Short mmCIF file of C-alpha atoms in Angstrom, two decimals:
data_model
loop_
_atom_site.label_atom_id
_atom_site.label_comp_id
_atom_site.label_asym_id
_atom_site.label_seq_id
_atom_site.Cartn_x
_atom_site.Cartn_y
_atom_site.Cartn_z
CA MET A 1 -27.28 4.18 -11.50
CA GLU A 2 -27.64 3.11 -7.89
CA PRO A 3 -24.51 3.48 -5.74
CA VAL A 4 -22.28 0.39 -5.96
CA ASP A 5 -20.04 -0.60 -3.07
CA LEU A 6 -16.57 -1.47 -4.40
CA SER A 7 -15.09 -2.13 -0.94
CA ARG A 8 -13.80 -5.36 0.57
CA ARG A 9 -15.04 -6.33 4.01
CA ILE A 10 -12.45 -5.82 6.76
CA GLU A 11 -12.41 -8.99 8.85
CA PRO A 12 -10.00 -11.47 10.46
CA GLY A 13 -8.55 -13.92 7.95
CA MET A 14 -8.82 -11.55 4.99
CA PRO A 15 -5.92 -11.27 2.52
CA VAL A 16 -3.17 -8.85 3.55
CA TYR A 17 0.11 -7.98 1.90
CA PRO A 18 2.66 -10.76 2.58
CA GLY A 19 4.48 -10.01 5.81
CA ASP A 20 1.91 -7.51 7.10
CA PRO A 21 0.03 -8.32 10.32
CA GLY A 22 -3.47 -9.63 9.79
CA VAL A 23 -6.73 -8.15 11.01
CA ASP A 24 -7.62 -8.75 14.64
CA ALA A 25 -11.02 -8.04 16.18
CA GLU A 26 -11.54 -8.57 19.90
CA ALA A 27 -14.38 -7.62 22.20
CA SER A 28 -13.32 -4.98 24.72
CA ALA A 29 -16.87 -4.74 26.07
CA THR A 30 -19.77 -7.13 25.71
CA MET A 31 -23.51 -6.89 26.16
CA ALA A 32 -23.44 -9.68 28.74
CA SER A 33 -20.79 -8.14 31.00
CA ASP A 34 -21.04 -4.41 30.26
CA GLY A 35 -24.47 -3.80 28.79
CA TYR A 36 -23.00 -2.54 25.52
CA ARG A 37 -20.62 -3.71 22.80
CA VAL A 38 -17.20 -2.27 21.88
CA THR A 39 -14.78 -4.01 19.53
CA HIS A 40 -11.03 -3.48 19.54
CA LEU A 41 -9.80 -3.56 15.92
CA SER A 42 -6.17 -3.94 14.90
CA PHE A 43 -4.95 -3.60 11.32
CA THR A 44 -2.48 -1.64 9.21
CA THR A 45 -3.20 1.49 7.19
CA HIS A 46 -3.01 -0.61 4.00
CA VAL A 47 -5.59 -3.26 4.72
CA GLY A 48 -8.51 -4.12 2.47
CA THR A 49 -9.75 -1.52 0.00
CA HIS A 50 -7.46 1.38 0.82
CA ILE A 51 -5.79 4.47 -0.56
CA ASP A 52 -2.05 5.10 -0.72
CA ALA A 53 -0.90 8.65 0.00
CA PRO A 54 2.47 9.83 -1.37
CA ALA A 55 3.96 9.47 2.14
CA HIS A 56 3.62 5.69 1.75
CA MET A 57 6.73 5.59 -0.46
CA GLU A 58 8.09 9.11 -0.83
CA PRO A 59 10.23 10.55 2.03
CA GLU A 60 8.79 14.04 1.50
CA GLY A 61 5.38 12.85 0.34
CA ALA A 62 2.11 14.23 1.67
CA THR A 63 0.07 12.39 4.26
CA LEU A 64 -3.70 11.98 4.03
CA ASP A 65 -4.50 14.84 6.38
CA GLU A 66 -2.89 17.31 3.97
CA TYR A 67 -5.77 16.82 1.50
CA GLY A 68 -9.31 18.17 1.47
CA ILE A 69 -12.36 15.95 1.34
CA ALA A 70 -12.96 16.84 -2.34
CA ASP A 71 -9.61 15.29 -3.27
CA PHE A 72 -11.06 11.83 -2.63
CA ARG A 73 -13.86 12.17 -5.19
CA PHE A 74 -12.71 10.98 -8.62
CA ASP A 75 -14.10 11.19 -12.13
CA ALA A 76 -13.23 7.60 -13.00
CA ARG A 77 -12.74 5.85 -16.32
CA LEU A 78 -12.98 2.06 -16.35
CA VAL A 79 -10.25 0.27 -18.31
CA ASP A 80 -11.40 -3.33 -18.67
CA LEU A 81 -8.20 -5.32 -19.11
CA ALA A 82 -9.94 -8.47 -17.91
CA ALA A 83 -11.74 -8.57 -21.26
CA GLY A 84 -8.67 -7.65 -23.29
CA THR A 85 -7.46 -4.24 -24.37
CA ARG A 86 -10.50 -3.20 -26.35
CA ASP A 87 -10.92 -0.11 -24.16
CA CYS A 88 -8.11 1.59 -26.05
CA ASP A 89 -8.89 -0.12 -29.40
CA ARG A 90 -5.61 -1.93 -29.81
CA GLY A 91 -3.98 -5.20 -28.88
CA ASP A 92 -5.74 -8.55 -28.72
CA ASP A 93 -8.97 -9.41 -26.97
CA ARG A 94 -7.71 -11.80 -24.33
CA GLY A 95 -7.62 -11.25 -20.61
CA LEU A 96 -4.52 -11.00 -18.45
CA ASP A 97 -2.41 -13.89 -17.23
CA ALA A 98 -0.89 -14.39 -13.80
CA ARG A 99 1.95 -11.94 -13.14
CA GLU A 100 1.53 -10.43 -16.60
CA ALA A 101 3.06 -7.00 -17.14
CA ILE A 102 0.62 -4.22 -18.05
CA GLU A 103 2.43 -2.09 -20.62
CA PRO A 104 1.65 1.51 -21.65
CA GLU A 105 0.19 0.40 -24.98
CA MET A 106 -2.51 -1.53 -23.09
CA LEU A 107 -3.79 1.72 -21.55
CA PRO A 108 -5.64 4.67 -23.09
CA ASP A 109 -3.61 7.39 -24.81
CA ASP A 110 -5.58 10.10 -23.03
CA ALA A 111 -7.64 10.37 -19.89
CA ALA A 112 -10.73 11.75 -21.70
CA ASP A 113 -11.16 14.31 -18.89
CA ALA A 114 -11.07 11.62 -16.18
CA ASP A 115 -8.86 11.99 -13.14
CA MET A 116 -8.63 8.30 -12.27
CA LEU A 117 -8.13 5.19 -14.38
CA VAL A 118 -9.78 2.18 -12.76
CA LEU A 119 -8.03 -0.93 -14.07
CA ARG A 120 -10.11 -4.09 -14.00
CA THR A 121 -7.59 -6.93 -14.32
CA GLY A 122 -10.00 -9.70 -13.35
CA TRP A 123 -7.79 -10.68 -10.44
CA GLY A 124 -10.43 -9.67 -7.94
CA ASP A 125 -12.07 -13.01 -8.79
CA HIS A 126 -9.24 -14.65 -6.83
CA TRP A 127 -9.84 -12.67 -3.64
CA GLY A 128 -9.43 -15.03 -0.68
CA ASP A 129 -7.03 -17.53 -2.25
CA GLU A 130 -3.27 -17.59 -2.80
CA ARG A 131 -3.63 -16.91 -6.53
CA TYR A 132 -4.69 -13.37 -5.67
CA PHE A 133 -1.06 -12.47 -4.94
CA ASP A 134 0.09 -13.50 -8.44
CA HIS A 135 -1.77 -10.62 -10.04
CA PRO A 136 -0.83 -8.64 -13.16
CA TYR A 137 1.18 -5.50 -12.47
CA LEU A 138 2.04 -2.13 -13.99
CA THR A 139 5.43 -1.75 -15.55
CA PRO A 140 7.27 1.41 -14.46
CA GLU A 141 6.61 2.81 -17.94
CA ALA A 142 2.86 2.12 -17.64
CA ALA A 143 2.75 3.76 -14.21
CA ARG A 144 4.61 6.77 -15.61
CA HIS A 145 2.09 6.91 -18.47
CA VAL A 146 -0.79 7.09 -15.97
CA ALA A 147 1.02 9.77 -13.97
CA ASP A 148 1.68 11.74 -17.18
CA LEU A 149 -2.08 11.70 -17.81
CA ASP A 150 -2.41 13.42 -14.42
CA CYS A 151 -4.52 10.52 -13.19
CA ALA A 152 -4.81 8.51 -10.02
CA VAL A 153 -5.18 4.76 -10.44
CA GLY A 154 -7.60 2.22 -8.96
CA LEU A 155 -6.95 -1.52 -9.09
CA ASP A 156 -8.65 -4.80 -8.26
CA THR A 157 -5.26 -6.08 -7.07
CA ILE A 158 -3.28 -5.73 -3.84
CA ASN A 159 -0.40 -3.92 -5.52
CA PRO A 160 0.42 -2.02 -8.73
CA ASP A 161 3.87 -3.63 -8.53
CA PRO A 162 4.57 -7.38 -8.54
CA THR A 163 3.85 -8.93 -5.15
CA PRO A 164 6.64 -11.29 -4.01
CA THR A 165 5.60 -14.95 -4.14
CA GLU A 166 7.24 -18.22 -5.13
CA GLN A 167 5.89 -17.65 -8.65
CA ALA A 168 7.86 -14.43 -9.19
CA GLY A 169 9.88 -14.30 -12.41
CA ASP A 170 13.47 -13.18 -12.84
CA ASP A 171 12.40 -10.58 -15.39
CA GLU A 172 10.00 -8.77 -13.05
CA PRO A 173 10.84 -5.28 -11.74
CA GLU A 174 12.50 -5.19 -8.35
CA GLY A 175 11.11 -3.14 -5.50
CA THR A 176 8.16 -0.80 -6.01
CA PRO A 177 8.87 1.28 -9.13
CA ALA A 178 5.19 1.67 -10.10
CA HIS A 179 4.40 3.00 -6.63
CA HIS A 180 7.22 5.51 -6.94
CA GLU A 181 6.19 6.68 -10.41
CA LEU A 182 2.63 7.32 -9.24
CA LEU A 183 3.11 8.54 -5.68
CA GLY A 184 6.17 10.55 -6.69
CA ALA A 185 3.92 12.44 -9.10
CA GLY A 186 1.33 13.02 -6.36
CA ALA A 187 -1.11 10.46 -7.82
CA PHE A 188 -3.21 8.43 -5.39
CA ILE A 189 -3.39 4.64 -5.65
CA VAL A 190 -6.55 2.80 -4.55
CA GLU A 191 -5.98 -0.93 -4.15
CA ASN A 192 -8.12 -4.04 -3.55
CA LEU A 193 -11.22 -2.66 -5.25
CA ASP A 194 -14.07 -5.10 -5.83
CA LEU A 195 -14.82 -4.54 -9.53
CA SER A 196 -17.10 -7.55 -10.01
CA ALA A 197 -20.19 -5.39 -10.57
CA ASP A 198 -21.38 -4.30 -14.00
CA LEU A 199 -19.91 -0.80 -14.09
CA PRO A 200 -20.28 1.84 -16.82
CA ASP A 201 -17.26 3.18 -18.69
CA ARG A 202 -17.45 6.41 -16.70
CA PHE A 203 -18.56 6.90 -13.12
CA THR A 204 -17.83 8.91 -10.01
CA LEU A 205 -15.71 7.06 -7.47
CA ARG A 206 -15.85 8.26 -3.88
CA ALA A 207 -13.00 6.79 -1.82
CA TYR A 208 -13.06 8.57 1.53
CA PRO A 209 -10.31 7.43 3.92
CA LEU A 210 -10.32 7.48 7.68
CA ARG A 211 -9.42 10.96 8.89
CA VAL A 212 -5.90 10.19 10.05
CA ASP A 213 -2.41 11.65 9.65
CA ALA A 214 -0.98 8.64 7.87
CA ASP A 215 0.55 7.17 4.72
CA GLY A 216 -2.71 5.48 3.78
CA ALA A 217 -6.02 4.27 5.16
CA PRO A 218 -8.94 1.96 4.41
CA VAL A 219 -11.69 3.58 2.35
CA ARG A 220 -15.35 2.95 1.67
CA ALA A 221 -15.18 3.01 -2.13
CA VAL A 222 -18.49 3.74 -3.82
CA ALA A 223 -19.26 4.11 -7.53
CA GLU A 224 -22.15 6.31 -8.54
CA ARG A 225 -23.57 8.21 -11.49
CA PRO A 226 -21.22 10.99 -12.63
CA ALA A 227 -22.31 14.56 -12.08
CA GLY A 228 -23.96 16.27 -15.01
CA PRO A 229 -27.24 16.39 -16.93
CA GLU A 230 -29.52 13.39 -17.07
#
């Protein structure tokens, strides 16, 4: 398996969480005037493909600089909800609808020795248009189930919770309960993954953030062959 880049390009005009400032890129030095190029970049710690540290939501949560580099290498298990719930051999075989709740019974009962569940919802196909924000979401119970498996979670959505839009339903959870269930248990969340590639059921995910004392940071997320015998 060749390494597969699961990262979104960081660039002006890219999708950001509603209300967050967008990405800005300005030349602070140019070849014509200075003989070299330097670009001034401005964006939040939660732009593009990024990792949430517990400090993102938890008052006493750890920041990224409290972890070692090995903590950002994950033995990942793909859960393909975009093709139905066949990964855990129950439920029907349809994909997910807009703003559909992902319930615990749609997820595996055990982690099978993985330390991250990568949930392919199919909503990455809508990257770049408004529909992307009406993604499926984890119920608090589903997030707690993942945390109880002692797993981090990776998503091809901008949020494990419902993102506020005009399409939001009255029965949706308020606030960010899925974030709190996961981050409160010390489980990382990696958001905005590009899961369009043909990925195996198990792979190693390397999601190394910028080295910064912060609540989150963009990552270069790369899938590769898991360690072990050929």
